[in-house]
PDB file of C-alpha atoms in Angstrom:
ATOM      1  CA  MET A   1      65.179  20.155 -11.935  1.00  0.00           C
ATOM      2  CA  LYS A   2      64.563  23.773 -12.948  1.00  0.00           C
ATOM      3  CA  PHE A   3      67.236  26.387 -12.239  1.00  0.00           C
ATOM      4  CA  ILE A   4      64.674  28.572 -10.431  1.00  0.00           C
ATOM      5  CA  GLU A   5      64.066  25.734  -7.951  1.00  0.00           C
ATOM      6  CA  ILE A   6      67.805  25.570  -7.223  1.00  0.00           C
ATOM      7  CA  LEU A   7      67.784  29.308  -6.497  1.00  0.00           C
ATOM      8  CA  LYS A   8      64.859  28.820  -4.113  1.00  0.00           C
ATOM      9  CA  VAL A   9      66.733  26.075  -2.249  1.00  0.00           C
ATOM     10  CA  LEU A  10      69.774  28.344  -1.954  1.00  0.00           C
ATOM     11  CA  LEU A  11      67.584  31.176  -0.653  1.00  0.00           C
ATOM     12  CA  PHE A  12      66.065  29.017   2.068  1.00  0.00           C
ATOM     13  CA  GLY A  13      69.515  27.739   3.073  1.00  0.00           C
ATOM     14  CA  ILE A  14      70.859  31.288   3.275  1.00  0.00           C
ATOM     15  CA  VAL A  15      67.910  32.508   5.352  1.00  0.00           C
ATOM     16  CA  GLU A  16      68.216  29.549   7.742  1.00  0.00           C
ATOM     17  CA  GLY A  17      71.984  29.982   8.068  1.00  0.00           C
ATOM     18  CA  PHE A  18      71.721  33.695   8.869  1.00  0.00           C
ATOM     19  CA  THR A  19      68.795  33.515  11.274  1.00  0.00           C
ATOM     20  CA  GLU A  20      69.196  30.277  13.258  1.00  0.00           C
ATOM     21  CA  TRP A  21      71.896  31.518  15.621  1.00  0.00           C
ATOM     22  CA  LEU A  22      70.993  35.195  15.742  1.00  0.00           C
ATOM     23  CA  PRO A  23      68.279  36.098  18.298  1.00  0.00           C
ATOM     24  CA  ILE A  24      65.833  37.130  15.566  1.00  0.00           C
ATOM     25  CA  SER A  25      63.723  33.985  14.977  1.00  0.00           C
ATOM     26  CA  SER A  26      64.438  31.737  12.021  1.00  0.00           C
ATOM     27  CA  THR A  27      60.732  30.769  12.103  1.00  0.00           C
ATOM     28  CA  GLY A  28      59.640  34.351  11.505  1.00  0.00           C
ATOM     29  CA  HIS A  29      61.915  34.680   8.515  1.00  0.00           C
ATOM     30  CA  LEU A  30      61.104  31.289   7.023  1.00  0.00           C
ATOM     31  CA  ILE A  31      57.358  31.813   7.245  1.00  0.00           C
ATOM     32  CA  LEU A  32      57.744  35.063   5.292  1.00  0.00           C
ATOM     33  CA  VAL A  33      59.996  33.504   2.649  1.00  0.00           C
ATOM     34  CA  GLU A  34      57.794  30.406   2.461  1.00  0.00           C
ATOM     35  CA  ASN A  35      54.729  32.503   1.653  1.00  0.00           C
ATOM     36  CA  ILE A  36      56.542  34.490  -1.024  1.00  0.00           C
ATOM     37  CA  VAL A  37      58.684  31.726  -2.521  1.00  0.00           C
ATOM     38  CA  HIS A  38      57.289  28.202  -2.841  1.00  0.00           C
ATOM     39  CA  LEU A  39      59.336  25.044  -3.418  1.00  0.00           C
ATOM     40  CA  ASP A  40      57.789  22.762  -6.021  1.00  0.00           C
ATOM     41  CA  GLN A  41      57.488  19.889  -3.521  1.00  0.00           C
ATOM     42  CA  GLN A  42      54.814  18.263  -1.347  1.00  0.00           C
ATOM     43  CA  GLU A  43      54.167  19.649   2.146  1.00  0.00           C
ATOM     44  CA  ALA A  44      55.545  16.522   3.862  1.00  0.00           C
ATOM     45  CA  PHE A  45      58.875  16.921   2.060  1.00  0.00           C
ATOM     46  CA  TRP A  46      58.898  20.663   2.779  1.00  0.00           C
ATOM     47  CA  ASN A  47      58.669  19.900   6.517  1.00  0.00           C
ATOM     48  CA  VAL A  48      61.656  17.566   6.252  1.00  0.00           C
ATOM     49  CA  PHE A  49      63.582  20.141   4.184  1.00  0.00           C
ATOM     50  CA  LYS A  50      63.208  22.752   6.939  1.00  0.00           C
ATOM     51  CA  VAL A  51      64.550  20.240   9.445  1.00  0.00           C
ATOM     52  CA  VAL A  52      67.529  19.228   7.294  1.00  0.00           C
ATOM     53  CA  ILE A  53      68.683  22.807   6.683  1.00  0.00           C
ATOM     54  CA  GLN A  54      68.565  23.246  10.469  1.00  0.00           C
ATOM     55  CA  LEU A  55      70.974  20.308  10.698  1.00  0.00           C
ATOM     56  CA  GLY A  56      73.350  22.240   8.450  1.00  0.00           C
ATOM     57  CA  ALA A  57      73.253  25.166  10.862  1.00  0.00           C
ATOM     58  CA  ILE A  58      73.911  22.827  13.816  1.00  0.00           C
ATOM     59  CA  LEU A  59      76.921  21.253  12.103  1.00  0.00           C
ATOM     60  CA  ALA A  60      78.446  24.725  11.771  1.00  0.00           C
ATOM     61  CA  VAL A  61      78.467  25.048  15.590  1.00  0.00           C
ATOM     62  CA  VAL A  62      79.940  21.569  15.980  1.00  0.00           C
ATOM     63  CA  LEU A  63      82.769  22.366  13.553  1.00  0.00           C
ATOM     64  CA  ILE A  64      83.616  25.811  14.931  1.00  0.00           C
ATOM     65  CA  TYR A  65      83.566  24.688  18.575  1.00  0.00           C
ATOM     66  CA  TRP A  66      84.859  21.151  18.056  1.00  0.00           C
ATOM     67  CA  ASP A  67      87.939  21.673  20.231  1.00  0.00           C
ATOM     68  CA  LYS A  68      85.890  23.162  23.059  1.00  0.00           C
ATOM     69  CA  LEU A  69      83.189  20.479  22.835  1.00  0.00           C
ATOM     70  CA  TRP A  70      85.232  17.309  22.244  1.00  0.00           C
ATOM     71  CA  PRO A  71      86.498  16.053  25.624  1.00  0.00           C
ATOM     72  CA  PHE A  72      88.741  13.271  24.345  1.00  0.00           C
ATOM     73  CA  SER A  73      91.296  15.317  22.422  1.00  0.00           C
ATOM     74  CA  ARG A  74      94.850  14.145  23.168  1.00  0.00           C
ATOM     75  CA  SER A  75      96.013  17.740  23.383  1.00  0.00           C
ATOM     76  CA  LYS A  76      93.742  18.430  26.372  1.00  0.00           C
ATOM     77  CA  SER A  77      95.026  18.266  29.915  1.00  0.00           C
ATOM     78  CA  THR A  78      93.053  16.348  32.529  1.00  0.00           C
ATOM     79  CA  LYS A  79      91.620  19.622  33.850  1.00  0.00           C
ATOM     80  CA  LYS A  80      90.461  20.756  30.403  1.00  0.00           C
ATOM     81  CA  ARG A  81      88.990  17.313  29.721  1.00  0.00           C
ATOM     82  CA  ASN A  82      87.041  17.472  32.980  1.00  0.00           C
ATOM     83  CA  ASP A  83      85.913  21.016  32.179  1.00  0.00           C
ATOM     84  CA  THR A  84      84.584  19.826  28.817  1.00  0.00           C
ATOM     85  CA  ILE A  85      82.738  16.902  30.416  1.00  0.00           C
ATOM     86  CA  SER A  86      81.291  19.322  32.968  1.00  0.00           C
ATOM     87  CA  LEU A  87      80.158  21.593  30.123  1.00  0.00           C
ATOM     88  CA  TRP A  88      78.336  18.694  28.470  1.00  0.00           C
ATOM     89  CA  ILE A  89      76.591  17.832  31.734  1.00  0.00           C
ATOM     90  CA  LYS A  90      75.402  21.444  31.927  1.00  0.00           C
ATOM     91  CA  ILE A  91      74.205  21.287  28.321  1.00  0.00           C
ATOM     92  CA  ILE A  92      72.311  18.032  28.881  1.00  0.00           C
ATOM     93  CA  ILE A  93      70.584  19.105  32.100  1.00  0.00           C
ATOM     94  CA  ALA A  94      69.681  22.439  30.502  1.00  0.00           C
ATOM     95  CA  CYS A  95      68.003  20.558  27.640  1.00  0.00           C
ATOM     96  CA  ILE A  96      65.778  18.448  29.920  1.00  0.00           C
ATOM     97  CA  PRO A  97      63.059  21.105  30.508  1.00  0.00           C
ATOM     98  CA  ALA A  98      62.548  21.707  26.776  1.00  0.00           C
ATOM     99  CA  ALA A  99      62.478  17.963  26.088  1.00  0.00           C
ATOM    100  CA  VAL A 100      59.945  17.290  28.861  1.00  0.00           C
ATOM    101  CA  VAL A 101      57.667  20.150  27.782  1.00  0.00           C
ATOM    102  CA  GLY A 102      58.347  20.124  24.049  1.00  0.00           C
ATOM    103  CA  LEU A 103      58.002  16.469  23.075  1.00  0.00           C
ATOM    104  CA  PRO A 104      54.356  16.025  24.140  1.00  0.00           C
ATOM    105  CA  LEU A 105      53.344  19.509  22.985  1.00  0.00           C
ATOM    106  CA  ASP A 106      55.266  19.754  19.692  1.00  0.00           C
ATOM    107  CA  ASP A 107      52.379  18.898  17.346  1.00  0.00           C
ATOM    108  CA  ILE A 108      49.845  20.897  19.371  1.00  0.00           C
ATOM    109  CA  LEU A 109      52.009  24.030  19.399  1.00  0.00           C
ATOM    110  CA  ASP A 110      52.672  23.708  15.677  1.00  0.00           C
ATOM    111  CA  ALA A 111      48.961  23.294  14.972  1.00  0.00           C
ATOM    112  CA  TYR A 112      47.619  26.150  17.100  1.00  0.00           C
ATOM    113  CA  LEU A 113      50.426  28.684  17.563  1.00  0.00           C
ATOM    114  CA  SER A 114      52.233  28.668  14.212  1.00  0.00           C
ATOM    115  CA  THR A 115      50.236  31.658  13.018  1.00  0.00           C
ATOM    116  CA  PRO A 116      51.473  34.999  11.651  1.00  0.00           C
ATOM    117  CA  THR A 117      49.806  36.873  14.523  1.00  0.00           C
ATOM    118  CA  VAL A 118      51.515  34.798  17.230  1.00  0.00           C
ATOM    119  CA  ILE A 119      54.871  34.955  15.452  1.00  0.00           C
ATOM    120  CA  ALA A 120      54.624  38.723  14.931  1.00  0.00           C
ATOM    121  CA  GLY A 121      53.587  39.194  18.568  1.00  0.00           C
ATOM    122  CA  THR A 122      56.518  37.245  19.985  1.00  0.00           C
ATOM    123  CA  LEU A 123      58.945  38.948  17.606  1.00  0.00           C
ATOM    124  CA  ILE A 124      57.844  42.359  18.847  1.00  0.00           C
ATOM    125  CA  LEU A 125      57.550  41.387  22.524  1.00  0.00           C
ATOM    126  CA  TYR A 126      61.037  39.918  22.793  1.00  0.00           C
ATOM    127  CA  GLY A 127      62.436  42.748  20.694  1.00  0.00           C
ATOM    128  CA  ILE A 128      61.187  45.181  23.345  1.00  0.00           C
ATOM    129  CA  ILE A 129      62.631  42.984  26.114  1.00  0.00           C
ATOM    130  CA  PHE A 130      66.054  42.992  24.409  1.00  0.00           C
ATOM    131  CA  ILE A 131      66.030  46.800  24.182  1.00  0.00           C
ATOM    132  CA  VAL A 132      64.920  47.269  27.800  1.00  0.00           C
ATOM    133  CA  LEU A 133      67.396  44.687  29.127  1.00  0.00           C
ATOM    134  CA  GLU A 134      70.343  46.144  27.237  1.00  0.00           C
ATOM    135  CA  ALA A 135      69.439  49.653  28.422  1.00  0.00           C
ATOM    136  CA  ARG A 136      69.614  48.298  31.970  1.00  0.00           C
ATOM    137  CA  ASN A 137      72.887  46.474  31.227  1.00  0.00           C
ATOM    138  CA  LYS A 138      74.858  49.527  30.056  1.00  0.00           C
ATOM    139  CA  LYS A 139      76.965  49.613  33.216  1.00  0.00           C
ATOM    140  CA  THR A 140      76.453  46.018  34.302  1.00  0.00           C
ATOM    141  CA  ILE A 141      79.464  43.868  35.138  1.00  0.00           C
ATOM    142  CA  PHE A 142      78.396  40.283  34.455  1.00  0.00           C
ATOM    143  CA  PRO A 143      79.555  37.878  37.201  1.00  0.00           C
ATOM    144  CA  ILE A 144      79.525  34.866  34.830  1.00  0.00           C
ATOM    145  CA  ASN A 145      82.110  35.967  32.267  1.00  0.00           C
ATOM    146  CA  SER A 146      83.512  32.559  31.330  1.00  0.00           C
ATOM    147  CA  MET A 147      81.949  29.168  30.673  1.00  0.00           C
ATOM    148  CA  ASN A 148      83.649  27.656  33.738  1.00  0.00           C
ATOM    149  CA  LYS A 149      81.799  30.129  35.985  1.00  0.00           C
ATOM    150  CA  LEU A 150      78.423  28.962  34.689  1.00  0.00           C
ATOM    151  CA  ASP A 151      77.186  26.566  37.379  1.00  0.00           C
ATOM    152  CA  TYR A 152      74.657  23.742  37.101  1.00  0.00           C
ATOM    153  CA  LYS A 153      71.822  25.714  38.700  1.00  0.00           C
ATOM    154  CA  THR A 154      72.222  28.524  36.181  1.00  0.00           C
ATOM    155  CA  ALA A 155      72.345  25.998  33.339  1.00  0.00           C
ATOM    156  CA  VAL A 156      69.002  24.507  34.443  1.00  0.00           C
ATOM    157  CA  LEU A 157      67.432  27.973  34.709  1.00  0.00           C
ATOM    158  CA  ILE A 158      68.634  28.823  31.191  1.00  0.00           C
ATOM    159  CA  GLY A 159      67.027  25.558  30.106  1.00  0.00           C
ATOM    160  CA  LEU A 160      63.732  26.770  31.560  1.00  0.00           C
ATOM    161  CA  PHE A 161      64.029  29.970  29.526  1.00  0.00           C
ATOM    162  CA  GLN A 162      64.584  27.788  26.478  1.00  0.00           C
ATOM    163  CA  CYS A 163      61.048  26.410  26.944  1.00  0.00           C
ATOM    164  CA  LEU A 164      59.731  29.845  25.946  1.00  0.00           C
ATOM    165  CA  SER A 165      61.049  29.199  22.433  1.00  0.00           C
ATOM    166  CA  LEU A 166      58.408  26.516  21.949  1.00  0.00           C
ATOM    167  CA  ILE A 167      56.121  29.429  21.080  1.00  0.00           C
ATOM    168  CA  PRO A 168      56.844  30.210  17.400  1.00  0.00           C
ATOM    169  CA  GLY A 169      58.602  33.492  16.721  1.00  0.00           C
ATOM    170  CA  THR A 170      60.286  33.632  20.128  1.00  0.00           C
ATOM    171  CA  SER A 171      63.632  32.353  18.782  1.00  0.00           C
ATOM    172  CA  ARG A 172      65.418  29.608  20.669  1.00  0.00           C
ATOM    173  CA  SER A 173      68.665  31.563  20.703  1.00  0.00           C
ATOM    174  CA  GLY A 174      66.775  34.728  21.659  1.00  0.00           C
ATOM    175  CA  ALA A 175      65.104  33.084  24.670  1.00  0.00           C
ATOM    176  CA  THR A 176      68.291  31.437  25.942  1.00  0.00           C
ATOM    177  CA  ILE A 177      70.489  34.509  25.419  1.00  0.00           C
ATOM    178  CA  LEU A 178      67.980  36.731  27.225  1.00  0.00           C
ATOM    179  CA  GLY A 179      67.637  34.201  30.035  1.00  0.00           C
ATOM    180  CA  ALA A 180      71.385  33.781  30.409  1.00  0.00           C
ATOM    181  CA  MET A 181      71.969  37.542  30.557  1.00  0.00           C
ATOM    182  CA  ILE A 182      69.187  38.009  33.118  1.00  0.00           C
ATOM    183  CA  LEU A 183      70.899  35.328  35.221  1.00  0.00           C
ATOM    184  CA  GLY A 184      74.249  37.159  35.072  1.00  0.00           C
ATOM    185  CA  CYS A 185      76.026  35.696  32.024  1.00  0.00           C
ATOM    186  CA  SER A 186      78.093  37.941  29.807  1.00  0.00           C
ATOM    187  CA  ARG A 187      76.963  38.353  26.201  1.00  0.00           C
ATOM    188  CA  ALA A 188      79.711  36.020  24.948  1.00  0.00           C
ATOM    189  CA  VAL A 189      78.915  33.274  27.472  1.00  0.00           C
ATOM    190  CA  ALA A 190      75.173  33.667  26.814  1.00  0.00           C
ATOM    191  CA  ALA A 191      75.662  33.379  23.050  1.00  0.00           C
ATOM    192  CA  GLU A 192      78.037  30.404  23.214  1.00  0.00           C
ATOM    193  CA  PHE A 193      75.903  28.458  25.684  1.00  0.00           C
ATOM    194  CA  SER A 194      72.902  29.149  23.453  1.00  0.00           C
ATOM    195  CA  PHE A 195      74.838  27.668  20.527  1.00  0.00           C
ATOM    196  CA  PHE A 196      75.748  24.576  22.542  1.00  0.00           C
ATOM    197  CA  LEU A 197      72.190  24.050  23.797  1.00  0.00           C
ATOM    198  CA  GLY A 198      71.014  24.016  20.196  1.00  0.00           C
ATOM    199  CA  ILE A 199      73.072  20.926  19.356  1.00  0.00           C
ATOM    200  CA  PRO A 200      71.128  18.216  21.263  1.00  0.00           C
ATOM    201  CA  VAL A 201      67.787  20.055  21.116  1.00  0.00           C
ATOM    202  CA  MET A 202      67.826  20.629  17.368  1.00  0.00           C
ATOM    203  CA  PHE A 203      69.458  17.287  16.543  1.00  0.00           C
ATOM    204  CA  GLY A 204      66.770  15.510  18.537  1.00  0.00           C
ATOM    205  CA  ALA A 205      63.892  17.489  17.019  1.00  0.00           C
ATOM    206  CA  SER A 206      65.311  17.102  13.519  1.00  0.00           C
ATOM    207  CA  LEU A 207      65.836  13.358  13.733  1.00  0.00           C
ATOM    208  CA  LEU A 208      62.354  12.920  15.218  1.00  0.00           C
ATOM    209  CA  LYS A 209      60.729  14.664  12.262  1.00  0.00           C
ATOM    210  CA  ILE A 210      62.869  12.812   9.714  1.00  0.00           C
ATOM    211  CA  VAL A 211      61.940   9.461  11.273  1.00  0.00           C
ATOM    212  CA  LYS A 212      58.251  10.464  11.218  1.00  0.00           C
ATOM    213  CA  HIS A 213      58.513  11.222   7.501  1.00  0.00           C
ATOM    214  CA  GLY A 214      60.620   8.200   6.624  1.00  0.00           C
ATOM    215  CA  PHE A 215      63.684   7.996   4.390  1.00  0.00           C
ATOM    216  CA  ASP A 216      61.961   7.433   1.079  1.00  0.00           C
ATOM    217  CA  PHE A 217      63.410  10.260  -1.056  1.00  0.00           C
ATOM    218  CA  THR A 218      63.926  10.570  -4.798  1.00  0.00           C
ATOM    219  CA  GLY A 219      67.319  11.479  -6.241  1.00  0.00           C
ATOM    220  CA  ILE A 220      66.198  15.075  -6.844  1.00  0.00           C
ATOM    221  CA  GLN A 221      64.901  15.345  -3.284  1.00  0.00           C
ATOM    222  CA  ILE A 222      68.225  14.118  -1.878  1.00  0.00           C
ATOM    223  CA  PHE A 223      69.998  16.757  -4.001  1.00  0.00           C
ATOM    224  CA  ILE A 224      67.645  19.452  -2.646  1.00  0.00           C
ATOM    225  CA  LEU A 225      68.241  18.362   0.942  1.00  0.00           C
ATOM    226  CA  LEU A 226      72.033  18.291   0.560  1.00  0.00           C
ATOM    227  CA  LEU A 227      72.179  21.634  -1.253  1.00  0.00           C
ATOM    228  CA  GLY A 228      70.012  23.318   1.373  1.00  0.00           C
ATOM    229  CA  MET A 229      71.965  21.782   4.248  1.00  0.00           C
ATOM    230  CA  ILE A 230      75.394  22.725   2.835  1.00  0.00           C
ATOM    231  CA  THR A 231      74.237  26.279   2.108  1.00  0.00           C
ATOM    232  CA  ALA A 232      72.846  26.663   5.645  1.00  0.00           C
ATOM    233  CA  PHE A 233      76.074  25.203   7.062  1.00  0.00           C
ATOM    234  CA  LEU A 234      78.333  27.681   5.247  1.00  0.00           C
ATOM    235  CA  VAL A 235      76.186  30.726   5.999  1.00  0.00           C
ATOM    236  CA  ALA A 236      75.710  29.692   9.653  1.00  0.00           C
ATOM    237  CA  ALA A 237      79.480  29.326  10.100  1.00  0.00           C
ATOM    238  CA  TYR A 238      79.951  32.894   8.871  1.00  0.00           C
ATOM    239  CA  THR A 239      77.066  34.174  11.026  1.00  0.00           C
ATOM    240  CA  ILE A 240      78.424  32.609  14.226  1.00  0.00           C
ATOM    241  CA  SER A 241      81.836  34.166  13.587  1.00  0.00           C
ATOM    242  CA  PHE A 242      80.218  37.537  12.869  1.00  0.00           C
ATOM    243  CA  LEU A 243      78.054  37.481  16.010  1.00  0.00           C
ATOM    244  CA  MET A 244      80.913  36.626  18.376  1.00  0.00           C
ATOM    245  CA  LYS A 245      83.030  39.446  16.940  1.00  0.00           C
ATOM    246  CA  TYR A 246      80.086  41.865  16.983  1.00  0.00           C
ATOM    247  CA  ILE A 247      79.195  41.406  20.660  1.00  0.00           C
ATOM    248  CA  LYS A 248      82.765  42.081  21.754  1.00  0.00           C
ATOM    249  CA  LYS A 249      82.100  45.770  21.051  1.00  0.00           C
ATOM    250  CA  HIS A 250      78.305  45.990  20.830  1.00  0.00           C
ATOM    251  CA  ASN A 251      75.196  44.775  22.635  1.00  0.00           C
ATOM    252  CA  PHE A 252      72.008  43.094  21.386  1.00  0.00           C
ATOM    253  CA  THR A 253      69.930  46.275  21.083  1.00  0.00           C
ATOM    254  CA  VAL A 254      70.065  46.331  17.289  1.00  0.00           C
ATOM    255  CA  PHE A 255      68.528  42.839  17.222  1.00  0.00           C
ATOM    256  CA  GLY A 256      65.691  44.104  19.399  1.00  0.00           C
ATOM    257  CA  TYR A 257      64.849  46.847  16.906  1.00  0.00           C
ATOM    258  CA  TYR A 258      65.202  44.388  14.047  1.00  0.00           C
ATOM    259  CA  ARG A 259      62.745  41.996  15.697  1.00  0.00           C
ATOM    260  CA  ILE A 260      60.190  44.767  16.150  1.00  0.00           C
ATOM    261  CA  ALA A 261      60.545  45.819  12.504  1.00  0.00           C
ATOM    262  CA  LEU A 262      60.212  42.214  11.314  1.00  0.00           C
ATOM    263  CA  GLY A 263      57.169  41.653  13.526  1.00  0.00           C
ATOM    264  CA  ILE A 264      55.458  44.692  12.013  1.00  0.00           C
ATOM    265  CA  ILE A 265      56.313  43.478   8.494  1.00  0.00           C
ATOM    266  CA  VAL A 266      54.832  40.041   9.268  1.00  0.00           C
ATOM    267  CA  LEU A 267      51.626  41.632  10.583  1.00  0.00           C
ATOM    268  CA  LEU A 268      51.270  43.960   7.594  1.00  0.00           C
ATOM    269  CA  TYR A 269      52.089  41.288   5.033  1.00  0.00           C
ATOM    270  CA  PHE A 270      49.659  38.657   6.296  1.00  0.00           C
ATOM    271  CA  ASN A 271      46.854  41.109   7.073  1.00  0.00           C
ATOM    272  CA  PHE A 272      46.999  43.249   3.954  1.00  0.00           C
ATOM    273  CA  VAL A 273      49.109  41.579   1.239  1.00  0.00           C
ATOM    274  CA  ALA A 274      48.478  37.862   1.687  1.00  0.00           C
ATOM    275  CA  ALA A 275      44.927  38.240   3.055  1.00  0.00           C
TER     276      ALA A 275
END
């Protein structure tokens, strides 16, 4: 395997790790990188590779929040164990809308909406929404400022917002964070619940695509998958830590401006450079 191909794999893992949990659309970034840097592999394997590096990003959430997410720890009191089980019920019911809408429409949405114009449009649109919402939130006191205060009804409504992310470029974390804040969640609660929602949704989508492809990989392909996944895992772990520290003192406005800038870059690149 050529050294340049290893660098490409590392680049894709880094991009996935940085963008999956930030509300800036990993799809928007990957489509740009994919059109500039090409892996020397068949399209079917490339689709699996994108799924596997997502798994690396998911595992970072599982590791960082293991204590909060694992209900059967011996160190947990009965109340904390029940709180964790309740959290998982909220996560599962919040995932139902996306599963019901997404499973039958997955291939159709990929075929017809995975275009640079749609991705650029959703990047810009939700960037504007972030800026407007945070301007409104300057003096807002969020009533849901801890995970225990997030009730089942709110969890379901956040799950409905998650359906918006089926449109490429929206960003799953972006849609759920926006939805959660609109419904009264603090930035920290919105971000964490968005992380947790990603675990079953992305695991399910990833395993579905891997099963569709099959498990017939060469030794080099297995190396590529593992390298990309580990890179995404390490970078995602850093990114999650950074985001939670950042929003303690700042809001999401900067991500709104970033989305708008990225959307403009996508439009310009695909209309003038790659045309």
